[in-house]
Coordinates of C-alpha atoms in Angstrom, one line a residue:
X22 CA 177.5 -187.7 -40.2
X23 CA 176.4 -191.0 -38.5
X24 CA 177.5 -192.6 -35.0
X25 CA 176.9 -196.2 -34.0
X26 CA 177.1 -197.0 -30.4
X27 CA 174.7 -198.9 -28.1
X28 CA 171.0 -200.3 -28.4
X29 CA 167.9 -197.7 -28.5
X30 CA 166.6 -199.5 -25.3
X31 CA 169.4 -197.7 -23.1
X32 CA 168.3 -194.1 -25.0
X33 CA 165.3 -193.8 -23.0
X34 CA 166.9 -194.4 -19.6
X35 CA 169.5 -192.0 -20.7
X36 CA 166.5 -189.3 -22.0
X37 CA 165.0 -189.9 -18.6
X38 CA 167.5 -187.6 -16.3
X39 CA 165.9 -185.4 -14.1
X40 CA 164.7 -182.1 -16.0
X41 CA 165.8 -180.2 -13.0
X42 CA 169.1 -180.6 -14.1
X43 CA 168.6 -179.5 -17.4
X44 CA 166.4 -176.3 -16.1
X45 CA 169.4 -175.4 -13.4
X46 CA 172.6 -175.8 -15.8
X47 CA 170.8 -175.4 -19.3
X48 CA 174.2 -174.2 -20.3
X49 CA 175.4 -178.3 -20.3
X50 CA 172.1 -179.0 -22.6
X51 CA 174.3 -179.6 -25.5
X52 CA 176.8 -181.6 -24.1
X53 CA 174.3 -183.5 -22.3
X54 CA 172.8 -184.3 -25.9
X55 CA 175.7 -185.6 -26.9
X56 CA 176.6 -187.7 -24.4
X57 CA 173.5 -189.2 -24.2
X58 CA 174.1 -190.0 -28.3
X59 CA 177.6 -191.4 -27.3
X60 CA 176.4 -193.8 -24.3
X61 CA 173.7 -195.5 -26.0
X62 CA 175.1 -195.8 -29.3
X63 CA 172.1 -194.8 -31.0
X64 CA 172.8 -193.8 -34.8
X65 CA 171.3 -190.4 -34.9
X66 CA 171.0 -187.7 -37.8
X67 CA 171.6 -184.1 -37.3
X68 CA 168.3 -183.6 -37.5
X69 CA 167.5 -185.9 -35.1
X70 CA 169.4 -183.9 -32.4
X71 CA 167.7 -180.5 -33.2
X72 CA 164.5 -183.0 -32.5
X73 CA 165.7 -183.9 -29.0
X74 CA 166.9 -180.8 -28.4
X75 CA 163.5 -178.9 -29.4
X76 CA 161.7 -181.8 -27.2
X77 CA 164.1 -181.1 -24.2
X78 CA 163.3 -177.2 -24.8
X79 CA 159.8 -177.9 -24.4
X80 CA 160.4 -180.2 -21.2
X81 CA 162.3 -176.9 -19.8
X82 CA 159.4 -174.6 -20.4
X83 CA 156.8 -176.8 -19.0
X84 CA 159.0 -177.8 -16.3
X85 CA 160.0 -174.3 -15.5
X86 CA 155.7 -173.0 -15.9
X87 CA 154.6 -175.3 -13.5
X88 CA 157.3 -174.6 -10.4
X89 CA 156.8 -170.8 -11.4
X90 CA 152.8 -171.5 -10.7
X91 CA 153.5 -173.6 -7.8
X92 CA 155.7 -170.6 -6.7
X93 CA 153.0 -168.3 -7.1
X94 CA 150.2 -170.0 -5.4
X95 CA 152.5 -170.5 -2.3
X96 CA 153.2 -166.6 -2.4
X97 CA 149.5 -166.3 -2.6
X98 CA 148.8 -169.0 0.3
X99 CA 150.9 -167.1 2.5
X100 CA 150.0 -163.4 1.5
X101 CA 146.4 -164.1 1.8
X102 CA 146.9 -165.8 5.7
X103 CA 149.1 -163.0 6.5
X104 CA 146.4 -160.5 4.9
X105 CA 144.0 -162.5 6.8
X106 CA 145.8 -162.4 10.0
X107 CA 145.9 -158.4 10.0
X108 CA 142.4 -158.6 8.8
X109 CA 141.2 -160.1 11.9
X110 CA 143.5 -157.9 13.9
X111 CA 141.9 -154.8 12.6
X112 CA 138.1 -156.6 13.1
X113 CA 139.3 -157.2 16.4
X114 CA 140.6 -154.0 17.4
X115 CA 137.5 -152.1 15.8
X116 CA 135.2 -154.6 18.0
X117 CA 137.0 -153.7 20.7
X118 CA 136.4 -150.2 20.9
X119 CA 132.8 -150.8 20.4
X120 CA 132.9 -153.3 23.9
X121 CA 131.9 -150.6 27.2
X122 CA 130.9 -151.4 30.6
X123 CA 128.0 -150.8 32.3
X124 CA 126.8 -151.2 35.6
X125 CA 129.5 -154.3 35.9
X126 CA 128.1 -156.0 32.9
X127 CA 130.6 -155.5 29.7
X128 CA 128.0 -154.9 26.3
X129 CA 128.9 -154.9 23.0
X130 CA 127.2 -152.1 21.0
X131 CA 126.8 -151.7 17.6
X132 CA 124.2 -149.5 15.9
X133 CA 123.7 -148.7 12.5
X134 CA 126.2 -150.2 11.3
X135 CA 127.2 -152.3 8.6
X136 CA 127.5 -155.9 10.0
X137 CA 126.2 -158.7 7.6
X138 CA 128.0 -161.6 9.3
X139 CA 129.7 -161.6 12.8
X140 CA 133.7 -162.3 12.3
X141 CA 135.0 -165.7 14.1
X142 CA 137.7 -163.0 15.8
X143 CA 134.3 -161.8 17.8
X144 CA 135.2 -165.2 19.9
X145 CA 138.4 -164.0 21.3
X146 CA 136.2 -161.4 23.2
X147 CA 134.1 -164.5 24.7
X148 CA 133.7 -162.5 28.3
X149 CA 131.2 -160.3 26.2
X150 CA 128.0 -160.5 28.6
X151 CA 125.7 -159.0 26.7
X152 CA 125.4 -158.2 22.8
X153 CA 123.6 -155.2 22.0
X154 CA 123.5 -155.4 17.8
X155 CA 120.9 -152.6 16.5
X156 CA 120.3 -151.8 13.0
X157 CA 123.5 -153.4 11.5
X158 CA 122.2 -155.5 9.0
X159 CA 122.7 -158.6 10.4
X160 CA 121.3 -161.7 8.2
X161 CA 122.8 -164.8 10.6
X162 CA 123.7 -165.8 13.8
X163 CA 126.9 -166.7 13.9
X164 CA 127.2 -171.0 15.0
X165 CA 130.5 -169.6 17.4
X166 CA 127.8 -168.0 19.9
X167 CA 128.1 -171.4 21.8
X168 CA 131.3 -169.7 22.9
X169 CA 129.8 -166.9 24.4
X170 CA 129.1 -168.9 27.8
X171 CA 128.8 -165.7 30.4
X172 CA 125.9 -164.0 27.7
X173 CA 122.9 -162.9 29.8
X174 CA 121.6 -160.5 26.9
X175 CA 121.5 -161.5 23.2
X176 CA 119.6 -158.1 21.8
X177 CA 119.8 -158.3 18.0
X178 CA 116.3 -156.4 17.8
X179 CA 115.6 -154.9 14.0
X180 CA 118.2 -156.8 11.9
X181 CA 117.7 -159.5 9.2
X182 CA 117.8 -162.6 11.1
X183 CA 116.2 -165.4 9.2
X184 CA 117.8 -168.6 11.4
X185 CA 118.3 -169.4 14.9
X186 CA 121.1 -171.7 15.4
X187 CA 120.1 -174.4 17.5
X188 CA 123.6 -174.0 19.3
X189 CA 121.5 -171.1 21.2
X190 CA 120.6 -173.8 23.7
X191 CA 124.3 -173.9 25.3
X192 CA 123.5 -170.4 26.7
X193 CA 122.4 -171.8 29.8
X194 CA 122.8 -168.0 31.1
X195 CA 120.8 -166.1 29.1
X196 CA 118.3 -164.3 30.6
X197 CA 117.2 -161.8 27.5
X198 CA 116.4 -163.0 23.9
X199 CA 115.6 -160.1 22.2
X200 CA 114.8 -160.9 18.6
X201 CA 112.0 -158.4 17.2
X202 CA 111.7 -157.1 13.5
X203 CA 113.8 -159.7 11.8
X204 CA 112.6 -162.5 9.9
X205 CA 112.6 -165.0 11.8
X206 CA 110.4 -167.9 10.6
X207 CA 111.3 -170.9 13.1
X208 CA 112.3 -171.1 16.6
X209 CA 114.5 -174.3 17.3
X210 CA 113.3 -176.8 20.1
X211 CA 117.0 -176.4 22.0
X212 CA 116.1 -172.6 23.0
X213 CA 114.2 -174.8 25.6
X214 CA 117.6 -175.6 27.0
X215 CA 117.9 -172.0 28.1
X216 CA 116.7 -172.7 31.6
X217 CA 117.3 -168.9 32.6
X218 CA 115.6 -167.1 30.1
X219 CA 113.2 -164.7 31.3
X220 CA 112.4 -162.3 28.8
X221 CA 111.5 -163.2 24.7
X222 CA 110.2 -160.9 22.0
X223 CA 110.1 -162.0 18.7
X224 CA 107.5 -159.8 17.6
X225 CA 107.0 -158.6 13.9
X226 CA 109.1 -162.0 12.6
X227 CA 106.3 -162.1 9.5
X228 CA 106.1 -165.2 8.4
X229 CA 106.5 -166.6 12.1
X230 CA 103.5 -169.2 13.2
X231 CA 104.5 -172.1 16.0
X232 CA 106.6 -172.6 18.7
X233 CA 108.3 -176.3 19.9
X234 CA 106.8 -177.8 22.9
X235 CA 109.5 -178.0 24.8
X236 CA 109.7 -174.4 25.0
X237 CA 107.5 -175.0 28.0
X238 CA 110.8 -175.9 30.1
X239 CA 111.0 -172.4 29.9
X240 CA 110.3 -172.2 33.7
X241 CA 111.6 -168.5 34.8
X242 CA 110.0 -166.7 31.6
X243 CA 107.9 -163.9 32.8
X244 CA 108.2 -161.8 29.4
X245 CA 106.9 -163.1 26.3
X246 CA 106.0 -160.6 23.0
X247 CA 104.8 -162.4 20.0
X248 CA 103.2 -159.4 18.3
X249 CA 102.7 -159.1 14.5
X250 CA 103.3 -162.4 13.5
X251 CA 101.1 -165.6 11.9
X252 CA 99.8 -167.1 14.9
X253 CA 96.1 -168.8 14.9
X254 CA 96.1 -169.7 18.1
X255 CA 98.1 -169.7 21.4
X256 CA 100.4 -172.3 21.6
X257 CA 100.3 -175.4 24.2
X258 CA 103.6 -174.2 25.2
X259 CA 103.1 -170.8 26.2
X260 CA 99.7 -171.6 28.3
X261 CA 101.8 -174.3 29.8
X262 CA 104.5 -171.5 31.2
X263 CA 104.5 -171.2 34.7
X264 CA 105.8 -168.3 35.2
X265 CA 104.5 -166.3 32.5
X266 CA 103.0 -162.6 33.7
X267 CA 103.3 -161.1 30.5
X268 CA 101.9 -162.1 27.0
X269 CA 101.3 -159.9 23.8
X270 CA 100.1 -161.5 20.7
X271 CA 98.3 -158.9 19.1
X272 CA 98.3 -158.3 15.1
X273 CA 98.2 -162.1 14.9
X274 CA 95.5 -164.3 12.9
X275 CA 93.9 -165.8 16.3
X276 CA 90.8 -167.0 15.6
X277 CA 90.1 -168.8 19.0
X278 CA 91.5 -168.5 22.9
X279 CA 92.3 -172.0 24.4
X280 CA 89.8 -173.2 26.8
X281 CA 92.3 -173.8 29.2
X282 CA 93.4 -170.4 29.3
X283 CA 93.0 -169.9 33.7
X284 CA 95.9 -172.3 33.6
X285 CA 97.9 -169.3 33.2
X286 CA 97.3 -168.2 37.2
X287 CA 100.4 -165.7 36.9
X288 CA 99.5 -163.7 33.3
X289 CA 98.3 -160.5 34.6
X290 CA 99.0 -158.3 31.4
X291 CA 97.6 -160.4 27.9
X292 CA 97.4 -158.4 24.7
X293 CA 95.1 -159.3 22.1
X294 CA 94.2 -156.3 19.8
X295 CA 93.4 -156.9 15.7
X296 CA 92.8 -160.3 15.7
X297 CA 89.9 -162.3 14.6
X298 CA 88.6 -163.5 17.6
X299 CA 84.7 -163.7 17.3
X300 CA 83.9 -165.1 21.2
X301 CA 86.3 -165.8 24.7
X302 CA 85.9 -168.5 26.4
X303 CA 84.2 -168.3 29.8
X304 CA 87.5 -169.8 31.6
X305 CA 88.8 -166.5 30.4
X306 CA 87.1 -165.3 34.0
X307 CA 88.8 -167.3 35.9
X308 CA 92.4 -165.5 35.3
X309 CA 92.7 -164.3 38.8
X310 CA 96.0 -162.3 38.3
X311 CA 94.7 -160.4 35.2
X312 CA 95.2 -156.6 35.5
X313 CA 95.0 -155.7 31.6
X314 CA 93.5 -156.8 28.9
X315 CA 93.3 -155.7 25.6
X316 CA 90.8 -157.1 23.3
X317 CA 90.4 -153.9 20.3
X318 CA 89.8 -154.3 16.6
X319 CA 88.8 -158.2 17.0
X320 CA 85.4 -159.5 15.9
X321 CA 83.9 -160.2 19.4
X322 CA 80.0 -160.3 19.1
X323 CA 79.6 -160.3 22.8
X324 CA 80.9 -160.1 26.6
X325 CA 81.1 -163.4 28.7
X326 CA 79.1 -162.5 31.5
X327 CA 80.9 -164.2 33.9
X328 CA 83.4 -161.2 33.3
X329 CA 81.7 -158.9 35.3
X330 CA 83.5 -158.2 39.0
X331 CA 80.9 -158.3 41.0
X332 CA 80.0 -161.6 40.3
X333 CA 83.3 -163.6 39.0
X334 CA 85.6 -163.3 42.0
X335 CA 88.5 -164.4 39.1
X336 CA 88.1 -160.6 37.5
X337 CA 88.4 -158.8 40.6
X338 CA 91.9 -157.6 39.8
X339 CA 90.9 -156.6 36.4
X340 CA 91.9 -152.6 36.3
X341 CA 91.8 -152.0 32.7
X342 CA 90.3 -153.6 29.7
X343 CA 89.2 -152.4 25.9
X344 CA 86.7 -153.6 23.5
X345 CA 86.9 -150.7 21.2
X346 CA 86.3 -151.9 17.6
X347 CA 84.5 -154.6 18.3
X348 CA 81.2 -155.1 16.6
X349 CA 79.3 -156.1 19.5
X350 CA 75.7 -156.6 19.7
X351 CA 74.3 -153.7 21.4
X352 CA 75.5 -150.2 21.6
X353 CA 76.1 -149.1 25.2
X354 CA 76.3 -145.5 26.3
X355 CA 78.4 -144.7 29.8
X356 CA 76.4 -142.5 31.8
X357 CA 77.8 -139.2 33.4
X358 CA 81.2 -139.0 31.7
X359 CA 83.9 -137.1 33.6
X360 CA 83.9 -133.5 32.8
X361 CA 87.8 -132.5 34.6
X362 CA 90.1 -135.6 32.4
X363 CA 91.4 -135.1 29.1
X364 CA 89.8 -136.6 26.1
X365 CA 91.7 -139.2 25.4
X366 CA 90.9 -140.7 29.4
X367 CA 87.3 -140.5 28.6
X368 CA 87.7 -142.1 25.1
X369 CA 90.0 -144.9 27.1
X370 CA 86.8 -145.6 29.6
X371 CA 84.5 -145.4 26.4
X372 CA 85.3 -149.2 26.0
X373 CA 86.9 -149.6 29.3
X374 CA 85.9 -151.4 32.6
X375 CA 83.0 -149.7 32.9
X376 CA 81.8 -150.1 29.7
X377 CA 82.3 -153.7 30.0
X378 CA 80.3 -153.7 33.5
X379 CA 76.9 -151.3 31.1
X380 CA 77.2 -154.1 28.4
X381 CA 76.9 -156.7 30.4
X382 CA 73.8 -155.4 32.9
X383 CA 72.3 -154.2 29.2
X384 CA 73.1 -157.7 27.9
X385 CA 71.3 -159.1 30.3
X386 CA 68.1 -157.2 30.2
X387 CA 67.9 -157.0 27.1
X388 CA 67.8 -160.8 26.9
X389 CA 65.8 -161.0 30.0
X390 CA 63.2 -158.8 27.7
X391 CA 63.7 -161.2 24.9
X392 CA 62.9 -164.3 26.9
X393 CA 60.2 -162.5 28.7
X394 CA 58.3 -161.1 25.0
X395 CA 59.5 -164.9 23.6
X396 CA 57.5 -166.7 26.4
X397 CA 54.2 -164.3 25.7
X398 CA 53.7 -165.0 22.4
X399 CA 54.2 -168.5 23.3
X400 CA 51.5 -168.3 26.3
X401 CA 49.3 -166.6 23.8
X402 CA 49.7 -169.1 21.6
X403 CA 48.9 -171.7 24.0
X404 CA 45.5 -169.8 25.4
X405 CA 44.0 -169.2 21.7
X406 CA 44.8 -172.8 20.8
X407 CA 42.6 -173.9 24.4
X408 CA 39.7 -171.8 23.6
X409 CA 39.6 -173.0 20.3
X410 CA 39.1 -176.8 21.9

């Protein structure tokens, strides 16, 4: 059966209703159908209606897929901020029972423990004064520590550290940077910003070999420990502390001291053991507050003699000093060795003070009998050569 009504230009307004509809009252599909046959007078087949109707089936389904994934990935929107919400509660509440007080200072402790990354929740306890993180695991930082404005400590010793963020230098507080066994392999030029920052360890940071210059602004830091590490040299930056009392660098790769090395008036405890340092510099006398120094397993050859007390007013506050492991030129016995101290005192003085004050008198002699058998042959030399003319 045929029907005859209006043009085929008005049948794809008509088709064009809002699925919606269709999806809320499919029970009016049919009747829609027709109506839409009726209205635009298109001559249709009944074929052609099970067409349209398969067509506006497929419509539905579509239609009906996409709001029920559009439904779903609101439901999921909102469970996962509400999971997230109680997530950070829980973080929270479990941070907070690790947060004591101490001496008026409120520390947050955390040891061995598993703590990759710090969550951002940590910022809501932003009154923290001082972080104590031990053995957690700990591989970054966290960029929020600009937050933490009242932090005098920052002790994240024996983690896995590989970065510090430069946003370290808006802790204008800190006092303590405690940063040892982690693997740390660059120190950003903002820590400079940390005008109160008196104490720094970074030692055993392996691959670990410079410092930025202006690390020097560093005017109140007393404590520096650069142990076990890649270092070549001293940096410009640390002689150029003015503060500085207290320096280790050993199991580094220093080849050299810097000549300028008496710039550092205040060091009076400077670390130095296996290295590869073959000679000191004779400025190295001139270090007036030096109290200890420690100078085993390098490959000195010798003794500056301007070391000795007696004659380099700079040493006289020298109390202890070792050259054990050294492979020094001559081999210097202390006479009289104490009978009444344990072994392990004598085996300190062994290579001691004392030892260094021998080696140097024997240094000397032995050079003076070197010059003095150098200059015969030479006289000799001259004598046979006159008689000969």
């Amino acid at each position: 059966m045929l029907y005859h009504i209006k043009p085929k230009q008005q049948a794809a307004h008509a088709f064009s209703w809002p699925v919606k509809w269709l999806i809320c009252f499919p029970s009016i599909m049919c009747v829609y159908l027709a109506l839409c046959i009726i209205m635009t007078g298109v001559k249709v087949c009944c074929g052609t209606v099970n067409s349209i109707k398969s067509l506006w089936e497929t419509r539905i389904k579509k239609s009906k897929d996409e709001l029920k994934k559009e439904r779903e990935q609101r439901d999921r929107r909102a469970v996962g901020r509400l999971t997230g919400a109680w997530e950070d509660r829980i973080t929270l509440a479990k941070l907070k029972e690790k947060v004591v007080t101490e001496e008026g200072r409120v520390i947050l402790r955390i040891e061995k423990e598993e703590w990759k990354t710090l969550p951002p929740a940590l910022v809501q306890l932003s009154q923290i004064q001082e972080w104590q993180l031990h053995r957690i695991g700990l591989q970054k930082i966290p960029q929020f520590i600009s937050s933490f404005e009242s932090l005098i400590v920052l002790d994240l010793s024996r983690n896995s550290v590989t970065e510090i963020p430069k946003e370290i230098g808006k802790l204008t507080r800190l006092r303590e940077l405690l940063l040892s066994y982690n693997r740390v392999s660059h120190v950003p030029e903002e820590l400079g910003c940390c005008e109160n920052l008196e104490k720094l360890e970074l030692a055993m940071n392996e691959d670990l070999d410079g410092l930025p210059t202006r690390l020097s602004n560093l005017k109140n830091l007393y404590h520096l420990d650069l142990s076990m590490n890649q270092f070549t040299t001293i940096p410009d930056c640390v002689v150029n502390l003015p503060s500085l009392e207290w320096l280790d660098m050993g199991s580094n790769k220093l080849e050299s001291l810097p000549e300028d090395i008496h710039r550092m008036d205040k060091l009076h405890t400077l670390w130095l053991p296996r290295n590869e340092l073959e000679y000191l510099p004779d400025n190295i006398s001139r270090m007036q507050s030096l109290d200890t120094l420690v100078l085993s397993k390098n490959k000195l050859r010798d003794i500056p003699p301007l070391m000795e007390p007696e004659n380099s007013p700079g040493m006289s506050n020298l109390r202890f000093v070792n050259f054990r492991d050294n492979p020094l030129t001559y081999d210097v016995m202390l006479p009289d060795l104490k009978e009444n101290v344990d072994e392990e005192e004598n085996d300190r003085e062994m290579f001691g003070r004392d030892f260094m004050h021998f080696y140097i008198q024997e240094a000397r002699k032995r050079g003076s009998q070197t010059f003095t058998s150098v200059l015969n042959v030479t006289l000799d030399g001259v004598s046979e050569t006159a008689s000969s003319l």
